CSV table of C-alpha atoms and ligand atoms in Angstrom, one decimal:
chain,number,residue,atom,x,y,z
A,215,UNK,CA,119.0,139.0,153.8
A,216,UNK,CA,122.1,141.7,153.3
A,217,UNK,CA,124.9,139.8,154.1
A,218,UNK,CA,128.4,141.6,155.8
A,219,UNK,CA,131.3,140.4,154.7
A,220,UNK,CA,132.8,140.4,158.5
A,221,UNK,CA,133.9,137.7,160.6
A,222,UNK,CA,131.4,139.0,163.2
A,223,UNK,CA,128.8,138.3,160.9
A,224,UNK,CA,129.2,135.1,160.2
A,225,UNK,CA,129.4,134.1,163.8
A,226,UNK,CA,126.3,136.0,164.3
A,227,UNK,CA,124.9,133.5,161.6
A,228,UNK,CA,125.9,130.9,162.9
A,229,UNK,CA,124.6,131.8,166.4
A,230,UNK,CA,121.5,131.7,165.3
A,231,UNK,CA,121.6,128.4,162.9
A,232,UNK,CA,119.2,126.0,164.4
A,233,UNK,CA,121.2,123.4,162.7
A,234,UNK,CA,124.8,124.5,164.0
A,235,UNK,CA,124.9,121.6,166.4
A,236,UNK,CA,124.7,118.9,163.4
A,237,UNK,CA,128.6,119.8,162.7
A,238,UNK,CA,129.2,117.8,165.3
A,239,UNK,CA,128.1,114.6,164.3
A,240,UNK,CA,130.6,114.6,161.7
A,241,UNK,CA,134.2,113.9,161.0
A,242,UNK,CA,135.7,117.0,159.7
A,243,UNK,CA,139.0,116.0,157.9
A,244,UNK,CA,142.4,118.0,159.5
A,245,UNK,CA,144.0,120.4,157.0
A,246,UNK,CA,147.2,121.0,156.7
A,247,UNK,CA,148.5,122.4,159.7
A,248,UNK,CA,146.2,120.2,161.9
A,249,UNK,CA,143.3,122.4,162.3
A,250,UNK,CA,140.1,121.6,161.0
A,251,UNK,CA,139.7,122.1,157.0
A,252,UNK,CA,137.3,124.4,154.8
A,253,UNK,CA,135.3,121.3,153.3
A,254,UNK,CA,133.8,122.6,150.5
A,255,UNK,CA,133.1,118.7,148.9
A,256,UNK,CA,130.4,117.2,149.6
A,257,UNK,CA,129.0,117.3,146.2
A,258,UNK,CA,131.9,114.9,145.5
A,259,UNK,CA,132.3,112.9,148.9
A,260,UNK,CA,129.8,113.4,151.9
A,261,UNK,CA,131.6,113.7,155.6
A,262,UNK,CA,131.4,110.6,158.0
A,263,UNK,CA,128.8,110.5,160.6
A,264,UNK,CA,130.1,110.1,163.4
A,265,UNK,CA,127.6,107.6,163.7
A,266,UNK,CA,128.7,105.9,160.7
A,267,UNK,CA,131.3,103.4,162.0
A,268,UNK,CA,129.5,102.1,165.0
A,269,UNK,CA,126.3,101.1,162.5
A,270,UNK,CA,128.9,99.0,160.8
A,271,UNK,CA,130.3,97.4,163.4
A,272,UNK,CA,126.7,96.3,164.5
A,273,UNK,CA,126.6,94.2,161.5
A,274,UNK,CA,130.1,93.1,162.2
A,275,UNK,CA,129.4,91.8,165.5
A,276,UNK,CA,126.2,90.3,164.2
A,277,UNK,CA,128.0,88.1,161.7
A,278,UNK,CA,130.5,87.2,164.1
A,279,UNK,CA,127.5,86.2,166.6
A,280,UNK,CA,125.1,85.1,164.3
A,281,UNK,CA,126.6,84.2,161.2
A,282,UNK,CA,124.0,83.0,158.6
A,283,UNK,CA,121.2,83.2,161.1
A,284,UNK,CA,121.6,87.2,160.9
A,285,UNK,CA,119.9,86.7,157.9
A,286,UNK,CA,117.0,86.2,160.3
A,287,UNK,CA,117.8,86.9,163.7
A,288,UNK,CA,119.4,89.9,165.7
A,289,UNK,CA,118.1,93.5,166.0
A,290,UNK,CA,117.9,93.9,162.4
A,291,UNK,CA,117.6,90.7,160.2
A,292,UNK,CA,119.5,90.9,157.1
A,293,UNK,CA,116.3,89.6,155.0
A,294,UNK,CA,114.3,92.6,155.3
A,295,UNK,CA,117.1,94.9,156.2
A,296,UNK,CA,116.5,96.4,152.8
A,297,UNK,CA,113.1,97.4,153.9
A,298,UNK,CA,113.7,99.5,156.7
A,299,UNK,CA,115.4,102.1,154.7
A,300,UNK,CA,112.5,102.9,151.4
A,301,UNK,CA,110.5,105.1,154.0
A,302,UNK,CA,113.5,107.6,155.1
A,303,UNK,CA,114.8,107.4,151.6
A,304,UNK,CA,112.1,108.3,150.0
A,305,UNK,CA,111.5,111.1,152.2
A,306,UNK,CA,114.4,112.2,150.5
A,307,UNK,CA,112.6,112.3,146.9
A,308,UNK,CA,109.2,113.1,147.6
A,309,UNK,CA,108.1,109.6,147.2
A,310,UNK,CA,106.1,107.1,148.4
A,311,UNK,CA,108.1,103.8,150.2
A,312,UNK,CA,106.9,102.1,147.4
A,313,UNK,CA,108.5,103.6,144.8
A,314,UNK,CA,111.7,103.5,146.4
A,315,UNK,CA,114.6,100.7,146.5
A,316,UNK,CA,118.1,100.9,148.0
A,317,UNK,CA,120.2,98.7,146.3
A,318,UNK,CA,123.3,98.7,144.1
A,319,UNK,CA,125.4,101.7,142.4
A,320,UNK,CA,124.2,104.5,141.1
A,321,UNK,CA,125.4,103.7,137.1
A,322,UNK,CA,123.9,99.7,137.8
A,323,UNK,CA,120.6,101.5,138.7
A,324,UNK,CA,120.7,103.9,135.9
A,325,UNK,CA,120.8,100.7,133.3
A,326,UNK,CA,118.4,98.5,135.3
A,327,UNK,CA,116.0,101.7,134.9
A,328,UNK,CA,116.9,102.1,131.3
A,329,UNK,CA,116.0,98.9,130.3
A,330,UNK,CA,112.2,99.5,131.5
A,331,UNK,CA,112.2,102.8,130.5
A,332,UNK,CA,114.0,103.2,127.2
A,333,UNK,CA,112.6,100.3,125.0
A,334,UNK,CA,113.2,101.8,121.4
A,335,UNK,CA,110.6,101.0,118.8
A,336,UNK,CA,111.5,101.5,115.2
A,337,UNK,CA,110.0,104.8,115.1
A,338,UNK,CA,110.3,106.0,118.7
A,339,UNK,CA,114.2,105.5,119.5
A,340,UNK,CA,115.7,108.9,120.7
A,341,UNK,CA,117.0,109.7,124.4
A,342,UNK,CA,117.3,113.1,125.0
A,343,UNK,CA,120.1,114.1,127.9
A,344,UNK,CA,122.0,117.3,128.6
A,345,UNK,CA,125.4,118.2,126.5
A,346,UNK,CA,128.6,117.2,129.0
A,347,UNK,CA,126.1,115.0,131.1
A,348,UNK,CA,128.4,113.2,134.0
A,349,UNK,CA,130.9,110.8,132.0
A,350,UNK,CA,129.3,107.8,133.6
A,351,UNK,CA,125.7,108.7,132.5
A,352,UNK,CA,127.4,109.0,128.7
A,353,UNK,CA,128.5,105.5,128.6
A,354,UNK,CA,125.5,104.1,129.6
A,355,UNK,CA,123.6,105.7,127.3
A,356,UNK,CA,125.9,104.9,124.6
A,357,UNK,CA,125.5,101.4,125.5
A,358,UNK,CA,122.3,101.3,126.3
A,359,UNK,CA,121.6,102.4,122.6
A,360,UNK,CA,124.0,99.6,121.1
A,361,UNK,CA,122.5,97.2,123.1
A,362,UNK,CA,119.4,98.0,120.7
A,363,UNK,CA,121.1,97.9,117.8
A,364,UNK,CA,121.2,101.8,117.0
A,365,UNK,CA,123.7,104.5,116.7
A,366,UNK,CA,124.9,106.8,119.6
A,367,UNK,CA,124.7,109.9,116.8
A,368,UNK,CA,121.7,109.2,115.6
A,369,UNK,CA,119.8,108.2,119.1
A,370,UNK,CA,121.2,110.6,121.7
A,371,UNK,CA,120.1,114.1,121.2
A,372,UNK,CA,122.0,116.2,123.5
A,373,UNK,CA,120.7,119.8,125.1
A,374,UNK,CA,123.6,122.7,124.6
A,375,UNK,CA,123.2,126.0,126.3
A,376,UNK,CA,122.6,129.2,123.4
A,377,UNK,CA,125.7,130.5,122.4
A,378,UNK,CA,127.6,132.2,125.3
A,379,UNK,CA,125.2,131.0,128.2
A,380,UNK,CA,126.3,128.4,130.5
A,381,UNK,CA,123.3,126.7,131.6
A,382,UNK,CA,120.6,125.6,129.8
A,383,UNK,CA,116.6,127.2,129.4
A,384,UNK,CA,113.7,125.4,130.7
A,385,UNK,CA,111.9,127.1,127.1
A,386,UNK,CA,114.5,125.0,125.2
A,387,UNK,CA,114.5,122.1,126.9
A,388,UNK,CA,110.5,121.8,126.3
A,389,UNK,CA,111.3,123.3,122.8
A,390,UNK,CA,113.3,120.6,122.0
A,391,UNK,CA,111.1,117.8,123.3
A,392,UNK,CA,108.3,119.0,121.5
A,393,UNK,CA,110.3,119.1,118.3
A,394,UNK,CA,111.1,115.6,118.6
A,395,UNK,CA,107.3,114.6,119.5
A,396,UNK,CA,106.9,111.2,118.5
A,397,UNK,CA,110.5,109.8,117.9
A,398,UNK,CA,111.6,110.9,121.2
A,399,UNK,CA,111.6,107.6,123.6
A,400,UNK,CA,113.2,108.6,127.0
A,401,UNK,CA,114.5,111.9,128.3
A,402,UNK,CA,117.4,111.2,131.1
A,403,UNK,CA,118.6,114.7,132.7
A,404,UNK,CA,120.5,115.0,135.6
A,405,UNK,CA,118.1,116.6,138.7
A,406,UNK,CA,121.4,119.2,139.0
A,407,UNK,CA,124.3,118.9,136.5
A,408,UNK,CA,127.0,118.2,137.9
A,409,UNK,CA,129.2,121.1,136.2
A,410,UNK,CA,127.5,123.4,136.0
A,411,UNK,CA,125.2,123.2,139.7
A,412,UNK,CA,122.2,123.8,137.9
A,413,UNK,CA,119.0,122.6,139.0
A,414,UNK,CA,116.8,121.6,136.1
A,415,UNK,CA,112.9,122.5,136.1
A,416,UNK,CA,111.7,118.2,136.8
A,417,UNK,CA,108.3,119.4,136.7
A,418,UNK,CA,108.0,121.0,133.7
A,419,UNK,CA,110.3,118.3,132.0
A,420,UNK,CA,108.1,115.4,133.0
A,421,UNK,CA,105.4,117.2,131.5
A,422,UNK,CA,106.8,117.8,128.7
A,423,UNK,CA,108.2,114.4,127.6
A,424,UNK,CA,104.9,113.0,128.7
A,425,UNK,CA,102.9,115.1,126.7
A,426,UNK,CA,104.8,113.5,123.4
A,427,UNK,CA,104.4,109.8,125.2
A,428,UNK,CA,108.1,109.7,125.9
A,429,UNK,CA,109.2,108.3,129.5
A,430,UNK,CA,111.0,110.9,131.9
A,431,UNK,CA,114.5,110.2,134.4
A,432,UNK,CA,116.3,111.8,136.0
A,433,UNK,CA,119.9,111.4,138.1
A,434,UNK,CA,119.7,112.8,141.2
A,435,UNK,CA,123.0,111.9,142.4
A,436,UNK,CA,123.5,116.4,143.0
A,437,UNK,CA,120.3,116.3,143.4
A,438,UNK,CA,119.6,113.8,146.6
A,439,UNK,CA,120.1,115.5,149.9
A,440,UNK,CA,120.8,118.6,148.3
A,441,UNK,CA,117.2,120.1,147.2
A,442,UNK,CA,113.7,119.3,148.0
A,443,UNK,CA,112.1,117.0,145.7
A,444,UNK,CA,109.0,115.8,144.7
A,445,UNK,CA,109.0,112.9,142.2
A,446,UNK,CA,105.7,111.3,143.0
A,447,UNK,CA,103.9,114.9,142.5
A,448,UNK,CA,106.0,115.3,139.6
A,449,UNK,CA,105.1,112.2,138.3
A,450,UNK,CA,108.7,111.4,137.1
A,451,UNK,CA,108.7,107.8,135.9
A,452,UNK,CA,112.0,106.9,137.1
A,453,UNK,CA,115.2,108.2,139.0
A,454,UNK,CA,118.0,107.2,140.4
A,455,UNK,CA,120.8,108.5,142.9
A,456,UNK,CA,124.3,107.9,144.9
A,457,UNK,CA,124.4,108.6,148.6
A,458,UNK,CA,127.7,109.0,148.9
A,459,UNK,CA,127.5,112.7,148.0
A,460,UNK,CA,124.9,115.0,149.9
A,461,UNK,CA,123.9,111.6,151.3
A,462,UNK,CA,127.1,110.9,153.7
A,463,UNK,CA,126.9,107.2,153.1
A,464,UNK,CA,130.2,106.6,152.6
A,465,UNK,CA,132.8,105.9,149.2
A,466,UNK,CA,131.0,104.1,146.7
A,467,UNK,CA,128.1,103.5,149.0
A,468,UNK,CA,124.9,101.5,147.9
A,469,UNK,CA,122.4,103.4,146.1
A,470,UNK,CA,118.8,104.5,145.3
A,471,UNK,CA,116.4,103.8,142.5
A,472,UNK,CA,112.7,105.2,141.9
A,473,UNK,CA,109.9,104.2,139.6
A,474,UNK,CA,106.8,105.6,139.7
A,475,UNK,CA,103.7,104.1,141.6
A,476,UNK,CA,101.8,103.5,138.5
A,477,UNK,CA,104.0,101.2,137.6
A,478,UNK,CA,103.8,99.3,141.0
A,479,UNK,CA,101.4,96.3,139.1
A,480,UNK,CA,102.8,95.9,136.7
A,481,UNK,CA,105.0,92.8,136.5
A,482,UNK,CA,104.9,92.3,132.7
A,483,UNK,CA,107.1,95.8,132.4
A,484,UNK,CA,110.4,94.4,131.2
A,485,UNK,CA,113.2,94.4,133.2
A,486,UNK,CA,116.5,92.5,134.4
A,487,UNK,CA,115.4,90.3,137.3
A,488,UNK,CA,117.3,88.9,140.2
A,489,UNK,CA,115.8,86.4,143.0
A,490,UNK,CA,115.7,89.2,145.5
A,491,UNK,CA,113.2,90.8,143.4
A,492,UNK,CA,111.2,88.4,143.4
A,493,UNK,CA,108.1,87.8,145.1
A,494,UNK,CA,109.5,87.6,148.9
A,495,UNK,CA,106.7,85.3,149.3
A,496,UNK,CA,108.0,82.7,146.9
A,497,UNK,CA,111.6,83.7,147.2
A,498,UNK,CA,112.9,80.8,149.2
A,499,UNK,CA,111.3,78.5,147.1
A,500,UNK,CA,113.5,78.3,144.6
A,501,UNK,CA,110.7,78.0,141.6
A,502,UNK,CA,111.4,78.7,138.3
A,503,UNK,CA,109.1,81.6,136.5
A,504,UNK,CA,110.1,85.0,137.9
A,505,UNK,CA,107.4,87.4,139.7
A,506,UNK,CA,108.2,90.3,140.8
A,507,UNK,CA,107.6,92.1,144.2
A,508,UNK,CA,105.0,94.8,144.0
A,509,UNK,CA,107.0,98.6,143.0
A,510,UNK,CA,110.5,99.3,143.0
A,511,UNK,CA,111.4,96.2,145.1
A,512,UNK,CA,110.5,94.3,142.2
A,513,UNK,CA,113.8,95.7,140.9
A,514,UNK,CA,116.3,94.4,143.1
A,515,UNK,CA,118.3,91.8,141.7
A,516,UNK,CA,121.1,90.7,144.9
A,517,UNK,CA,120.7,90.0,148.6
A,518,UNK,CA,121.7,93.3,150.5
A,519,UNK,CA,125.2,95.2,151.1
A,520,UNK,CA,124.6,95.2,154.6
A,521,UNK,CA,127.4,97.1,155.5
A,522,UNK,CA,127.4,99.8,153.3
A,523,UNK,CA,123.5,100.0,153.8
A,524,UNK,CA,123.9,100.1,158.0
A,525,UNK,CA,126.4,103.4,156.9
A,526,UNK,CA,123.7,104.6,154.7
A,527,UNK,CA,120.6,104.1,157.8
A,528,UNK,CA,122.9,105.9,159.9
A,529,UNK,CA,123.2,109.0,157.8
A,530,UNK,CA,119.8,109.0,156.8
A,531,UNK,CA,119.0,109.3,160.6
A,532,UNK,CA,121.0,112.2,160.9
A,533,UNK,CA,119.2,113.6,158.0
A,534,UNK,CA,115.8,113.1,159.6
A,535,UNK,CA,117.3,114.0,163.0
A,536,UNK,CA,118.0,117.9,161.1
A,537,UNK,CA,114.4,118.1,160.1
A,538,UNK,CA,114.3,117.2,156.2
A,539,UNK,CA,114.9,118.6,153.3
A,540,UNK,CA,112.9,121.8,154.0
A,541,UNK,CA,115.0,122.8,157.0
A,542,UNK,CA,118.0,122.2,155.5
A,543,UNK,CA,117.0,123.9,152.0
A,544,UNK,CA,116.4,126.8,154.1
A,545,UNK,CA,120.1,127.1,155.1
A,546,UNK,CA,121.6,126.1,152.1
A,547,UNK,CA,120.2,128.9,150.4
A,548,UNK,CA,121.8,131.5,153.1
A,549,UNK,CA,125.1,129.8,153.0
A,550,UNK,CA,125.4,129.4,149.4
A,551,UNK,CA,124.0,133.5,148.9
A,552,UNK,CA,126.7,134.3,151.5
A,553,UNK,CA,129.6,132.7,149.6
A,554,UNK,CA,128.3,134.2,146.5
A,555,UNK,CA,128.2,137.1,147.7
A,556,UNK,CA,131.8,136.9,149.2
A,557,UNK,CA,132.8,135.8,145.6
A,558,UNK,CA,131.1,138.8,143.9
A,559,UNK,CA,132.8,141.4,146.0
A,560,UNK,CA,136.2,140.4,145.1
A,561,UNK,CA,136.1,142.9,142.3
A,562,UNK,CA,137.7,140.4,139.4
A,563,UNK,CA,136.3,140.8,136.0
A,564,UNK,CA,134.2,138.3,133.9
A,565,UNK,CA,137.5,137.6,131.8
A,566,UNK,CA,138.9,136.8,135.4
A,567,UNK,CA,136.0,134.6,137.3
A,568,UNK,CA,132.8,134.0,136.2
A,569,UNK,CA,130.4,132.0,138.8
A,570,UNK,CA,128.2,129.6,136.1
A,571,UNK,CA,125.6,128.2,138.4
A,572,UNK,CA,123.1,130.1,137.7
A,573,UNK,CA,122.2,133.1,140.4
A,574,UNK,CA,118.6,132.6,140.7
A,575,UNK,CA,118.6,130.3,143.7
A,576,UNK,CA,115.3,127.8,142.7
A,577,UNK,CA,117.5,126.8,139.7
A,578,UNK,CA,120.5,125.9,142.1
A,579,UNK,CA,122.1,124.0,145.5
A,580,UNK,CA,124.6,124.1,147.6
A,581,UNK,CA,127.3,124.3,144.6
A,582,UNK,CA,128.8,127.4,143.1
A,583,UNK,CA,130.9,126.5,139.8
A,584,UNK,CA,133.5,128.8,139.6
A,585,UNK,CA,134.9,129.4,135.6
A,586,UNK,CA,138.3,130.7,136.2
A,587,UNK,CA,140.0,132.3,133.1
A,588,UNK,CA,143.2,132.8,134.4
A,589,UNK,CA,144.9,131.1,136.6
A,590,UNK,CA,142.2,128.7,137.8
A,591,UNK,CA,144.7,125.7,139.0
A,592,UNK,CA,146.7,128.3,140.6
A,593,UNK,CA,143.8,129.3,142.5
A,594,UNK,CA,142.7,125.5,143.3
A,595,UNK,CA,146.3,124.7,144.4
A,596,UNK,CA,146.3,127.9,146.3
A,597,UNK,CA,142.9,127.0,148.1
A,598,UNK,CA,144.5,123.2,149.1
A,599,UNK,CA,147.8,124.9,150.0
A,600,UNK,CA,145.4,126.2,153.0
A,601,UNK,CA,143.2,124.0,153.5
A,602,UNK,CA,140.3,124.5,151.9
A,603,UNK,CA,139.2,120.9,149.9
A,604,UNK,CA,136.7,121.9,146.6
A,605,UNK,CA,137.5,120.4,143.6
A,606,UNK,CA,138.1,120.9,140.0
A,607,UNK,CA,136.7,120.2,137.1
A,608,UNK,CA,138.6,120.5,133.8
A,609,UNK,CA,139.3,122.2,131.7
A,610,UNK,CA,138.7,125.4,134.3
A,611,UNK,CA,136.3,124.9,136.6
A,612,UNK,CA,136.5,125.0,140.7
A,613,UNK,CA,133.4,123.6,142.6
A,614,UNK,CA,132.9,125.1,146.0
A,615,UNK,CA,129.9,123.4,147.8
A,616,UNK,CA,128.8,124.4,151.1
A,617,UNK,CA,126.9,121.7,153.0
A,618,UNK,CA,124.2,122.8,155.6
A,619,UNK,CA,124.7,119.7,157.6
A,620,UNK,CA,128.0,120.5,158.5
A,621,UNK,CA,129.3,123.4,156.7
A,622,UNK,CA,129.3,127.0,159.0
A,623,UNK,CA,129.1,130.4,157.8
A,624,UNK,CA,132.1,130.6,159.7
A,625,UNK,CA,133.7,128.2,156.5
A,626,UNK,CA,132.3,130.0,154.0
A,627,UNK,CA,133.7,133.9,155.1
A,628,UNK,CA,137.1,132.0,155.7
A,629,UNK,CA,136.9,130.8,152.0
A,630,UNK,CA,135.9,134.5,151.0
A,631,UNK,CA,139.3,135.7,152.9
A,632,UNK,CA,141.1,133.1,151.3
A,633,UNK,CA,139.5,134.2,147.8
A,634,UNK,CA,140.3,137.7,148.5
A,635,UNK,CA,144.0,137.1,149.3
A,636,UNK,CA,144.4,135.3,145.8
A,637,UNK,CA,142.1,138.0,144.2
A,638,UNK,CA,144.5,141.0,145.6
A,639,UNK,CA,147.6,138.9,144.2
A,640,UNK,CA,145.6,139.2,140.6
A,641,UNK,CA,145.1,142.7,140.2
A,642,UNK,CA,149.1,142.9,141.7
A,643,UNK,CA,150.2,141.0,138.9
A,644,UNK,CA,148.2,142.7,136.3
A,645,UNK,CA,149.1,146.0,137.1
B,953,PLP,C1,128.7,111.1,141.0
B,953,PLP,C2,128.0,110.7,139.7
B,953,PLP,C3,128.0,109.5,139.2
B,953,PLP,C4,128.9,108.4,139.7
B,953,PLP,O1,128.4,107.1,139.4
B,953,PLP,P1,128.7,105.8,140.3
B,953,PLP,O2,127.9,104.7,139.6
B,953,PLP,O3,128.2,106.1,141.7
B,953,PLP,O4,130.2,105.6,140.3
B,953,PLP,C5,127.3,109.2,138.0
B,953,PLP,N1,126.5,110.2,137.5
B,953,PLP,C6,126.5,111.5,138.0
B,953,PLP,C7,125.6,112.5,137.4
B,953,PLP,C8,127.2,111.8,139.1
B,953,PLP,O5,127.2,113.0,139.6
């Protein structure tokens, strides 16, 4: 598409988005003079639903009504609540129902996955993860590693972009799998880093690390809700993800874990256990000798969040309610292209602002990482100042992510004319 950079434009845009409407089913937070901000972070923190707080007080009412025989009773029996939301979330992954599990946090998931799918032999012991992975995915590999008796050095080979790139090669990834071959136990890669927005090749990395036996993961906590995926097809052995981002569950909402069907029967594979992955059968009996339920269920170690997984049905809905991943994949690529190429025409140099996601939009989502040499908390304080919410990353690094669920193209040419107002106070001040 040639994008304008006019206000007309964009509403012309938006006219024709078939998923305009959805903006309404969310809570868009007031800036600072009372209108309605420029949210640009829902890579960080998802919108409400509008839906969100009346799924919650369901549960609510059903405790105050029901009290422990909600567990069993009601419209939506606490027992099996669990149940009813593997289908829509693993629509969300390309998986089967089976695969899929929403339980926990993301960082509880990522160890309870680890400890199937990184058992260290004396020979085979490396992890291999991206350089400047997500702080949270670095200590649990870390410990993860100590819990084995090894060394964080020696284990945990980290990918590094070639000297003056920002993102990393798909070629060097494999490269560097293959290299390893044998010693290399697990590869754990974010779906998209965090940073940097990009979207690494899954496919090609799960082939990879397969073809030297090692076990493949991936955090999809960018990744969920932001781009299609396909982890069955892939055959990615495990994976797990927050919802609290592109998901609009909520602050610290429960999570999502996936391991691979092939796995499904196989009870032996070593894991933490919990009496709620146990075999719902048996649960209630209260017998000693654990036996897990059949796939990713068979993870689960608590009775259910309820009300933090009522949020999470109710976003999902609105999810399925848009049309998927595919519909919404198709406007995220338009809004994204159109901020980028509001960003572009603002004339600053590479020594100025450098956009690091990469431009190619397969290898990217909604998020543009914006490297700002000079001035870059100026420029973040400057976009707050006025409402617009992105955030930043040290040491100089402003994420911008527009959301298809909510976000207009409307948004994104008021960020551009927010951009360009800073821009023209650059070149002032230079001259
Ligand atoms: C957001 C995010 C986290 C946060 O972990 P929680 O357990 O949800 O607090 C972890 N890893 C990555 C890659 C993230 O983007």
């Amino acid at each position: 598409m040639t994008f304008e950079p006019t206000l007309a434009f964009a509403r012309q845009l938006d006219a024709q988005d078939p998923l305009h409407k959805f903006r309404q089913q969310f809570h868009i937070p007031p800036g600072p003079a009372g209108q309605e901000s420029l949210y640009f972070c829902g890579n960080s923190l998802g919108l409400q639903p509008r839906t969100a707080r009346a799924a919650a007080e369901q549960q609510f009412t059903n405790w105050q009504n029901l009290a422990v025989e909600g567990h069993f009773r009601g419209d939506s029996p606490w027992m099996n609540f669990h149940e009813a939301l593997a289908a829509p979330a693993a629509r969300i992954v390309g998986a089967k129902p089976v695969e899929v599990v929403v339980m926990n946090n993301l960082t509880t998931n990522l160890h309870l996955l680890l400890v199937s799918f990184y058992q260290p032999t004396a020979t085979r012991y490396k992890v291999l993860m991206e350089g400047g992975a997500f702080p949270s995915d670095q200590y649990a590999l870390e410990s993860q590693v100590k819990l084995h008796g090894r060394q964080p050095d020696d284990a945990i080979v980290e990918l590094t972009p070639r000297s003056g790139e920002h993102t990393l090669r798909t070629e060097d990834i494999v490269a560097k799998i293959e290299e390893l071959g044998d010693s290399l136990a697990t590869v754990i890669m974010g779906g998209i880093n965090y940073y940097t927005g990009q979207v690494y090749d899954m496919a090609a990395i799960t082939r990879a690390g397969h073809a030297v036996g090692a076990k493949v993961g991936f955090d999809l906590a960018h990744a969920a809700g932001n781009i299609p995926l396909h982890l069955h097809e892939w055959n990615v052995d495990f994976a797990c993800w927050c919802t609290y981002k592109y998901l609009n569950s909520g602050p610290g909402g429960v999570a999502g874990a996936f391991v691979h069907e092939r796995y499904a029967e196989q009870p032996e594979l070593l894991r933490l256990a919990g009496w709620w992955g146990h075999d719902e059968e048996e649960r209630f009996k209260m017998r000693k000798g654990f036996r897990p339920m059949r796939g990713a269920a068979g993870w689960q170690l608590s009775n259910s969040a309820i009300l933090t997984m009522a949020v999470h049905q109710a976003a999902l809905e609105v999810h399925e309610a848009a049309g998927g991943m595919e519909v919404l994949r198709r406007k995220s690529e338009l809004l994204t292209g159109y901020l980028e190429f509001l960003i572009t025409r603002l004339g600053l140099s590479a020594s100025q602002l450098e956009i690091i996601t990469p431009a190619d939009p397969t290898q990217r989502g909604c998020q543009l990482s914006l490297l700002v040499h000079q001035n870059g908390r100026d420029l973040f304080e400057h976009l707050l100042a006025v409402g617009v919410i992105g955030d930043w990353r040290e040491p100089n690094v402003i994420r911008l992510a527009p959301v298809p669920l909510y976000n207009t193209f409307e948004d994104v040419y008021r960020v551009g004319e927010v951009l360009a107002e800073w821009a023209s106070r650059q070149q002032v001040v230079q001259a």
